[in-house]
PDB file of C-alpha atoms and ligand atoms in Angstrom:
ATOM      1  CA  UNK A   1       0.000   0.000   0.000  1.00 87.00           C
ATOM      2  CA  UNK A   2       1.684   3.439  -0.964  1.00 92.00           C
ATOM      3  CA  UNK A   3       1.660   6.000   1.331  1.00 95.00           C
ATOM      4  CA  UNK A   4       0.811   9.235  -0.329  1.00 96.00           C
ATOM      5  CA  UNK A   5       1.016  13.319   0.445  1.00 98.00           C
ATOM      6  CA  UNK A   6      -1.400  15.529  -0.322  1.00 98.00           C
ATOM      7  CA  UNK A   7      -0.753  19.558  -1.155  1.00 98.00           C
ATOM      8  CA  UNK A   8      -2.987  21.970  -0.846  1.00 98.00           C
ATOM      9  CA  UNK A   9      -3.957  25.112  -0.739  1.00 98.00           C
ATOM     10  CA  UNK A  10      -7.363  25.584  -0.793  1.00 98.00           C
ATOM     11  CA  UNK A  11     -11.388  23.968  -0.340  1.00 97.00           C
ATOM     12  CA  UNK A  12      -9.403  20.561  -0.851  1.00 98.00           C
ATOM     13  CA  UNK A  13     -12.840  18.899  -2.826  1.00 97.00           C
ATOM     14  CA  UNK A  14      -9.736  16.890  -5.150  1.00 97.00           C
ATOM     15  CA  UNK A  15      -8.465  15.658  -1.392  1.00 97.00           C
ATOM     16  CA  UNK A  16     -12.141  14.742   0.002  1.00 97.00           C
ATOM     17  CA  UNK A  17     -12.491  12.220  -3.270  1.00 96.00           C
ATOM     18  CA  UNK A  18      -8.785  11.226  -2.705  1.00 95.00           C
ATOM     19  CA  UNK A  19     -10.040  10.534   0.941  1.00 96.00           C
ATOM     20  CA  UNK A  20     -12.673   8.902  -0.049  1.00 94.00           C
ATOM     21  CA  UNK A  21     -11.103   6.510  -2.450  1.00 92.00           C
ATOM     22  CA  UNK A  22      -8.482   5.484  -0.315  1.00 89.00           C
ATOM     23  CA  UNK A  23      -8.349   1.840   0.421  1.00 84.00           C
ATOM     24  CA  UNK A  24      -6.132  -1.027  -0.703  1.00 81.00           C
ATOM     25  CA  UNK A  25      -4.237   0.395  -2.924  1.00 85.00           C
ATOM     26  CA  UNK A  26      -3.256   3.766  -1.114  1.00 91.00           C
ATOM     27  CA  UNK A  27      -3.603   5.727   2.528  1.00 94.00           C
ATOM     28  CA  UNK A  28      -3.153   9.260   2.773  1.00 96.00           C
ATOM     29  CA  UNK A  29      -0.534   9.828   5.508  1.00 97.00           C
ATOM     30  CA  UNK A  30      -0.102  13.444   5.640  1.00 98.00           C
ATOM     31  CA  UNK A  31      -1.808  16.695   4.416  1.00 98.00           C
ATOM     32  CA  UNK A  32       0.279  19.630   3.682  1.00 98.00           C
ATOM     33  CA  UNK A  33      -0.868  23.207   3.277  1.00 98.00           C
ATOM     34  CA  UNK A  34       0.698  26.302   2.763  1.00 97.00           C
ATOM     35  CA  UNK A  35      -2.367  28.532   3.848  1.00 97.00           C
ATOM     36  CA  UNK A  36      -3.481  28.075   6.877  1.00 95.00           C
ATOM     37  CA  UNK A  37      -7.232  28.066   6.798  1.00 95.00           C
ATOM     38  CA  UNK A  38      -7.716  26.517   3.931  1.00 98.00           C
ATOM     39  CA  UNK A  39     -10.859  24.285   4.312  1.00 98.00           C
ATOM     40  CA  UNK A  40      -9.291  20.916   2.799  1.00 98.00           C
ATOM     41  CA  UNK A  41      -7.169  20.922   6.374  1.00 98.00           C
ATOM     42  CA  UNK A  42     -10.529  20.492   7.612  1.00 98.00           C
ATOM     43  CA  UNK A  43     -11.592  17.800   5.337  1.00 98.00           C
ATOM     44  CA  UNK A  44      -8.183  16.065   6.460  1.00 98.00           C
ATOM     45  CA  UNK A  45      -8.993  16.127  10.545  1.00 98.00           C
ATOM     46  CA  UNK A  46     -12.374  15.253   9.865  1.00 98.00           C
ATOM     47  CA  UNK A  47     -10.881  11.981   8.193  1.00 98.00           C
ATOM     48  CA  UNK A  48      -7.892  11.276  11.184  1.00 98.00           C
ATOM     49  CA  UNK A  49      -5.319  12.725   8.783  1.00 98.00           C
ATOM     50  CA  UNK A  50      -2.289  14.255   9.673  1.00 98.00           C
ATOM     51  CA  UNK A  51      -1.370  17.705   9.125  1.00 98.00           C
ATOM     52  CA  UNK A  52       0.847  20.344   8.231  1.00 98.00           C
ATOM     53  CA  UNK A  53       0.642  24.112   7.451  1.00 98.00           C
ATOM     54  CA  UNK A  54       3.694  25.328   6.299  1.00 98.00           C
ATOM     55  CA  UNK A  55       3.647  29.416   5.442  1.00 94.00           C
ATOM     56  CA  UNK A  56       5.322  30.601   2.515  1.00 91.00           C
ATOM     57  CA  UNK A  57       5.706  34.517   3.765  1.00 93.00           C
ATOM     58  CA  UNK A  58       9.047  35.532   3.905  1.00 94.00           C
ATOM     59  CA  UNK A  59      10.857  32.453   2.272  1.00 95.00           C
ATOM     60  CA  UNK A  60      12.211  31.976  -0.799  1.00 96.00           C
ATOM     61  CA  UNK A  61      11.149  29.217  -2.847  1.00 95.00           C
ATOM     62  CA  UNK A  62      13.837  26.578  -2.555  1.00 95.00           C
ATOM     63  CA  UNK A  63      14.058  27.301   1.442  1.00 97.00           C
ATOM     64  CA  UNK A  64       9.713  27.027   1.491  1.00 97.00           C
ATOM     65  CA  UNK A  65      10.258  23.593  -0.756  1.00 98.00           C
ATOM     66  CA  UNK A  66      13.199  22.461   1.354  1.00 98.00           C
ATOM     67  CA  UNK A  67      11.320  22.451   4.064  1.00 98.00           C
ATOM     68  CA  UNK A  68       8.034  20.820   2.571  1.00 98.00           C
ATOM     69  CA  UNK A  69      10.774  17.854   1.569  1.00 98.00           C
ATOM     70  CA  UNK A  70      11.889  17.248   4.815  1.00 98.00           C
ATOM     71  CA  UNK A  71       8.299  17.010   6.189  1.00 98.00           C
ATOM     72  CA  UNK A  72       7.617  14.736   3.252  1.00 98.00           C
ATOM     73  CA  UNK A  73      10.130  12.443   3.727  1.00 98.00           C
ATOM     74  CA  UNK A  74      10.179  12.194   7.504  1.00 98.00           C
ATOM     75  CA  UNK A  75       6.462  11.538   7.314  1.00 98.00           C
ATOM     76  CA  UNK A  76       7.265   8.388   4.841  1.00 98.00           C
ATOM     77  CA  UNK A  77       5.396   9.421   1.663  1.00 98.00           C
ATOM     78  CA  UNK A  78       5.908   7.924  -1.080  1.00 96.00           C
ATOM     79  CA  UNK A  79       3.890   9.516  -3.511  1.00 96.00           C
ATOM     80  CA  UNK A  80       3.045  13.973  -3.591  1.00 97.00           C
ATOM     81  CA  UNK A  81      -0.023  14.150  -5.520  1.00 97.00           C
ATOM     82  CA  UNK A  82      -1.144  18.425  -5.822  1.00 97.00           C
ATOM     83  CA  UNK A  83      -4.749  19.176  -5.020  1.00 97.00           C
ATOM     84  CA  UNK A  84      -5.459  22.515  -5.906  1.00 96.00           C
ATOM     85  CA  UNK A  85      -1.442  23.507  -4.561  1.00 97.00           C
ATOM     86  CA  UNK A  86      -1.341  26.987  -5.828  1.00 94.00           C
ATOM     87  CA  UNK A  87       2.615  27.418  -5.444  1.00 94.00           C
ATOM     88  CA  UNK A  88       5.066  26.725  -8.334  1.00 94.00           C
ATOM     89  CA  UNK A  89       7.795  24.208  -6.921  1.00 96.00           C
ATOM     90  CA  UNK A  90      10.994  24.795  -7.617  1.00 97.00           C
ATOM     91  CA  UNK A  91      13.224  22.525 -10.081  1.00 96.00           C
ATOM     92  CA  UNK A  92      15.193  20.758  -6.964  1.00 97.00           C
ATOM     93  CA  UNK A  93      12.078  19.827  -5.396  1.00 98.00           C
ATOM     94  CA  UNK A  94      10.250  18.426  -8.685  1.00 97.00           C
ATOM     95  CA  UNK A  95      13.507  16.932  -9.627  1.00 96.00           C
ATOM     96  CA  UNK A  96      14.484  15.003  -6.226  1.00 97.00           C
ATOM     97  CA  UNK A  97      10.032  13.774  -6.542  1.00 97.00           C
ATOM     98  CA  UNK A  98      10.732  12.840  -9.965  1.00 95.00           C
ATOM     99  CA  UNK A  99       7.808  10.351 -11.494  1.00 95.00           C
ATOM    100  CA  UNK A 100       6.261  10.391  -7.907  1.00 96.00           C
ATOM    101  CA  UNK A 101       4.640  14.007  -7.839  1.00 97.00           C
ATOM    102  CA  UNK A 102       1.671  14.272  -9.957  1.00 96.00           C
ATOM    103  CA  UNK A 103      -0.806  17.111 -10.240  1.00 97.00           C
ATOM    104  CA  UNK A 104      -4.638  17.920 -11.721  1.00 96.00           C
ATOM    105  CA  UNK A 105      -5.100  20.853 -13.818  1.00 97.00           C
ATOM    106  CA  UNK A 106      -8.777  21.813 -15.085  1.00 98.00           C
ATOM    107  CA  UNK A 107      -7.986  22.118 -18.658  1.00 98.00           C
ATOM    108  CA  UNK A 108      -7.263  19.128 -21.451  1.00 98.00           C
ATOM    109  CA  UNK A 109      -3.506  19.443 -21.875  1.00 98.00           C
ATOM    110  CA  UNK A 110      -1.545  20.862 -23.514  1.00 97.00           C
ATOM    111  CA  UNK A 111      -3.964  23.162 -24.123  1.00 98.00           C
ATOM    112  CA  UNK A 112      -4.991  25.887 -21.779  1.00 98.00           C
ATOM    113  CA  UNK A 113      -1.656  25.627 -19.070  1.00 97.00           C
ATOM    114  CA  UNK A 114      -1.528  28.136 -16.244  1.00 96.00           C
ATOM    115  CA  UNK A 115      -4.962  29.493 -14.595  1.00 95.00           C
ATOM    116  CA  UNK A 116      -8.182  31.398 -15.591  1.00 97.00           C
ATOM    117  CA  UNK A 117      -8.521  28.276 -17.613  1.00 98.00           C
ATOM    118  CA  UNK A 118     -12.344  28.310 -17.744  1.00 98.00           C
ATOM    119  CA  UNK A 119     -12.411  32.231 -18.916  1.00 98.00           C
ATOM    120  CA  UNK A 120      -9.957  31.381 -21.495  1.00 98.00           C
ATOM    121  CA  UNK A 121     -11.941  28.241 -22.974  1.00 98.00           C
ATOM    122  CA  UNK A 122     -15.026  29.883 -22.836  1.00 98.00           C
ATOM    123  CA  UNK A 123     -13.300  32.992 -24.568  1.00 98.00           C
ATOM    124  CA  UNK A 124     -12.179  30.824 -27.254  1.00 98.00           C
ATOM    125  CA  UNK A 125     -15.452  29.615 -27.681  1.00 98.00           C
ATOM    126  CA  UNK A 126     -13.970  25.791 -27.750  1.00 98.00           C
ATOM    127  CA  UNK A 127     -16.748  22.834 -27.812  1.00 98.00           C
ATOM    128  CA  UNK A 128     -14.649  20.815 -25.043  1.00 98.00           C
ATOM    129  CA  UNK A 129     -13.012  21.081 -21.980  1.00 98.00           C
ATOM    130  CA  UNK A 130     -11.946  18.768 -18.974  1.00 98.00           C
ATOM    131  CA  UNK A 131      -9.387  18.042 -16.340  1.00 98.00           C
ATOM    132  CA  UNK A 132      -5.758  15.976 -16.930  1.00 97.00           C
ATOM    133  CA  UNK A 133      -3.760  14.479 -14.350  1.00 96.00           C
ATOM    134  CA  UNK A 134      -0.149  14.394 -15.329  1.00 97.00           C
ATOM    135  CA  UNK A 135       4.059  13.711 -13.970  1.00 97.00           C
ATOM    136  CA  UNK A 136       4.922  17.432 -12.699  1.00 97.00           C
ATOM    137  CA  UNK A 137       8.101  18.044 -14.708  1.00 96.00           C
ATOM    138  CA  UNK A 138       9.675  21.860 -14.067  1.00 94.00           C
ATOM    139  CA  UNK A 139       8.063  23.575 -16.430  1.00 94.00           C
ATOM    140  CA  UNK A 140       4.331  24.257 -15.396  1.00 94.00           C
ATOM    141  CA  UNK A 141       1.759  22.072 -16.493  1.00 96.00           C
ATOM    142  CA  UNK A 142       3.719  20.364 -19.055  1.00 96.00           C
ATOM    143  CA  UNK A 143       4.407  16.709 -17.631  1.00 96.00           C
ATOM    144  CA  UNK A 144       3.321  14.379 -19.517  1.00 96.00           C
ATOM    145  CA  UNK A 145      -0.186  13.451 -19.116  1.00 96.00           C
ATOM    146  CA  UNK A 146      -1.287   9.954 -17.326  1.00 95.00           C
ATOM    147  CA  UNK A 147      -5.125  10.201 -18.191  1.00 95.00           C
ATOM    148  CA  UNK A 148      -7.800  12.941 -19.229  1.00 97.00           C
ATOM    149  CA  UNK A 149     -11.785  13.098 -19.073  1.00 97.00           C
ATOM    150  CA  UNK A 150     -13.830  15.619 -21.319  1.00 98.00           C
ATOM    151  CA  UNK A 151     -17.048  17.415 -20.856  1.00 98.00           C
ATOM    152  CA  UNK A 152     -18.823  19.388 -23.333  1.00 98.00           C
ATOM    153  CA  UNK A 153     -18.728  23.784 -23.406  1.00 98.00           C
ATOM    154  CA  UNK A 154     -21.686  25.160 -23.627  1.00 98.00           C
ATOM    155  CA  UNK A 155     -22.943  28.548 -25.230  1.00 96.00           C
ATOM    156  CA  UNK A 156     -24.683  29.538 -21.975  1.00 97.00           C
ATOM    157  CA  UNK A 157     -21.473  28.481 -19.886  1.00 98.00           C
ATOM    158  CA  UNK A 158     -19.840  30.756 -17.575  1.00 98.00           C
ATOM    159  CA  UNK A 159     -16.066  30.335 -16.205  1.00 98.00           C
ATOM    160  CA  UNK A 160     -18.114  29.096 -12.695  1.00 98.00           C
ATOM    161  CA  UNK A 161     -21.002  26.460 -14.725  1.00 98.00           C
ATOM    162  CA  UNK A 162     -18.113  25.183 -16.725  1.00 98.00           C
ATOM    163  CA  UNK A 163     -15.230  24.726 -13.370  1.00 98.00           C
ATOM    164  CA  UNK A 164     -18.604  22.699 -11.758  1.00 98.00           C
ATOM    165  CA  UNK A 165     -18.641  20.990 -14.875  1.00 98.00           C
ATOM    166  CA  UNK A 166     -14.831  19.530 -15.201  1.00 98.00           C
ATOM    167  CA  UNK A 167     -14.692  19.646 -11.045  1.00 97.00           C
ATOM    168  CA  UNK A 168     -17.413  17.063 -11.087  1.00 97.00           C
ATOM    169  CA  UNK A 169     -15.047  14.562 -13.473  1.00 97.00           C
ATOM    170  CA  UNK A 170     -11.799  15.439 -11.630  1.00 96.00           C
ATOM    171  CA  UNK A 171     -13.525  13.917  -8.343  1.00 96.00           C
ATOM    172  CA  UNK A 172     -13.599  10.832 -10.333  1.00 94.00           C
ATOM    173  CA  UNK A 173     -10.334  10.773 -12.327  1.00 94.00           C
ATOM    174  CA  UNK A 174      -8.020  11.858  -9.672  1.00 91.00           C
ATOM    175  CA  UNK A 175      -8.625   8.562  -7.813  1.00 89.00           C
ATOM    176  CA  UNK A 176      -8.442   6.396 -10.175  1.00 88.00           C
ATOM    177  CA  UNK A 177      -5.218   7.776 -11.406  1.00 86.00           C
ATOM    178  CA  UNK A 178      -4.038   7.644  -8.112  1.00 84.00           C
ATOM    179  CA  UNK A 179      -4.553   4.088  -8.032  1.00 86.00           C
ATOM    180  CA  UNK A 180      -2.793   3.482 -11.120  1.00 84.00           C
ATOM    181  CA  UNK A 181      -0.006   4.858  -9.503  1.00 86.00           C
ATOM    182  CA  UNK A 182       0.016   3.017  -6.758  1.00 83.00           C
ATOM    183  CA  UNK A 183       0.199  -0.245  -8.161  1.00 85.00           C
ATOM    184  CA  UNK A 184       3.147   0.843 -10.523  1.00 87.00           C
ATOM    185  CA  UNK A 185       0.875   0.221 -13.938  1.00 89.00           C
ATOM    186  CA  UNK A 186       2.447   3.791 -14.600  1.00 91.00           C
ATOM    187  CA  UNK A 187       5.348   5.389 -14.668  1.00 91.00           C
ATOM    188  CA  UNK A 188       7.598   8.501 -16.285  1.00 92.00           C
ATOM    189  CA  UNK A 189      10.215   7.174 -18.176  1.00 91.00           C
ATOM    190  CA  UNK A 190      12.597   9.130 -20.467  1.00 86.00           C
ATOM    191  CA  UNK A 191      10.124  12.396 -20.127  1.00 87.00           C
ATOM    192  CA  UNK A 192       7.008   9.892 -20.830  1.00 91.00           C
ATOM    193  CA  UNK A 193       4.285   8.228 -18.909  1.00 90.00           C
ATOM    194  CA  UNK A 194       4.486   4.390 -19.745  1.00 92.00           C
ATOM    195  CA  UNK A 195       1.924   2.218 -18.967  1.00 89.00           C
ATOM    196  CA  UNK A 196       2.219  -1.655 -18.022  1.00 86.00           C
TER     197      UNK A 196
HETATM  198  C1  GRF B 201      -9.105  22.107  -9.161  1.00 96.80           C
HETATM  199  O1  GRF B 201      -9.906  22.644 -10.174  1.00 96.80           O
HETATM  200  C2  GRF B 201      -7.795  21.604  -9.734  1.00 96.80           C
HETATM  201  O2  GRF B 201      -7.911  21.171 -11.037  1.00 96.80           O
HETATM  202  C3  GRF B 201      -6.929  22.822  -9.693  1.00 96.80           C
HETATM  203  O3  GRF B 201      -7.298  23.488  -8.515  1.00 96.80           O
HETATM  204  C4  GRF B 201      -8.644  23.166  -8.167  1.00 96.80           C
HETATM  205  C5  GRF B 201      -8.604  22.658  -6.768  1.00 96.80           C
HETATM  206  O4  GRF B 201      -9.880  22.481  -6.212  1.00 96.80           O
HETATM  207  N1  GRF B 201      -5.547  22.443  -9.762  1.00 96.80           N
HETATM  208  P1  GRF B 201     -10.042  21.751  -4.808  1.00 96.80           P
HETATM  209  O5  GRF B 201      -9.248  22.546  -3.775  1.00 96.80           O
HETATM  210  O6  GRF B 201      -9.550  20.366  -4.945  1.00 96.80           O
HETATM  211  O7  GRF B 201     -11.502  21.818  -4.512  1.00 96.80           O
END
């Protein structure tokens, strides 16, 4: 069973399905957050989680990232999956978590990296949208991706109908992904996801 880490930084509904999910395959042994009321630390107590807030004020990146590490590895995880973390990690951090940090963004990728995602793909006027979980490589939202799940754009969407929209299939992607991962069927090799 591999023990995973969960970022956050915000409502933490990606972590409640992760929570939820959890069974054979994975447990979630510690919560990290980097704001300190953010509701998904509540989710994580509710559920017997551990937690951690760890405030980015006044650091710089690789200090904020070295610290997260050391918290990550004393606490045993295995796998750092990014629920709605809104930080950027630095390259030392993604590279020492290589293949075993993995992240859902609210867009089909490659298209639409980076936020305001949903005002961007309505702008566009595009006829799909959805949510991809992918490796985290350094540069931002470019890992390669492990699995997607579309939902349709509609004329009468706005950037809040259409982020209920692809929320509702991230609940049910992230998990299974997770549980891909967890049994090794995938992993980043040579800059690409390979499935067994
Ligand atoms: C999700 O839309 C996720 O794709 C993005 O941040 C949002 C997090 O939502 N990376 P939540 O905190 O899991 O509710």
């Amino acid at each position: 069973m591999k023990q995973v880490a969960v970022l956050i930084s915000g409502r933490g509904s990606n972590l409640q399905s992760l929570i939820d999910a959890a069974g054979d395959s994975y447990r979630i042994i510690l919560v990290v957050s980097n704001v300190e009321g953010a509701g998904g630390l509540d989710k994580a107590r509710a559920a017997g989680i551990a937690t951690t807030v760890i405030p980015h004020a006044g650091k710089t990146r690789e200090a904020f990232d070295g610290e997260m590490d050391a918290r990550l590895r004393a606490a045993g995880a295995e796998l750092v999956v990014l629920a709605g973390f809104m930080r950027i990690l630095s390259d030392v951090f993604v590279r020492g978590w290589e293949g075993k940090l993995i992240n859902i963004h609210p867009s089909l990728l490659p298209a639409y990296k980076g936020t305001k995602v949903h005002e961007r793909v309505i702008e566009a006027r595009e006829a799909l949208s959805g949510a991809s979980v992918h490796f985290v490589v350094p540069e931002l939202d470019a890992g390669p991706v492990i699995a997607q799940a579309k939902v349709p754009v509609h004329p009468s969407d706005t950037p809040q109908t259409l982020a209920d929209r692809v929320l509702a299939v991230e609940h049910k992607l992230y998990p299974e992904e997770r549980k891909l991962l967890a049994s090794d069927k995938v992993n980043l090799e040579n800059g690409l996801a390979v499935f067994r």
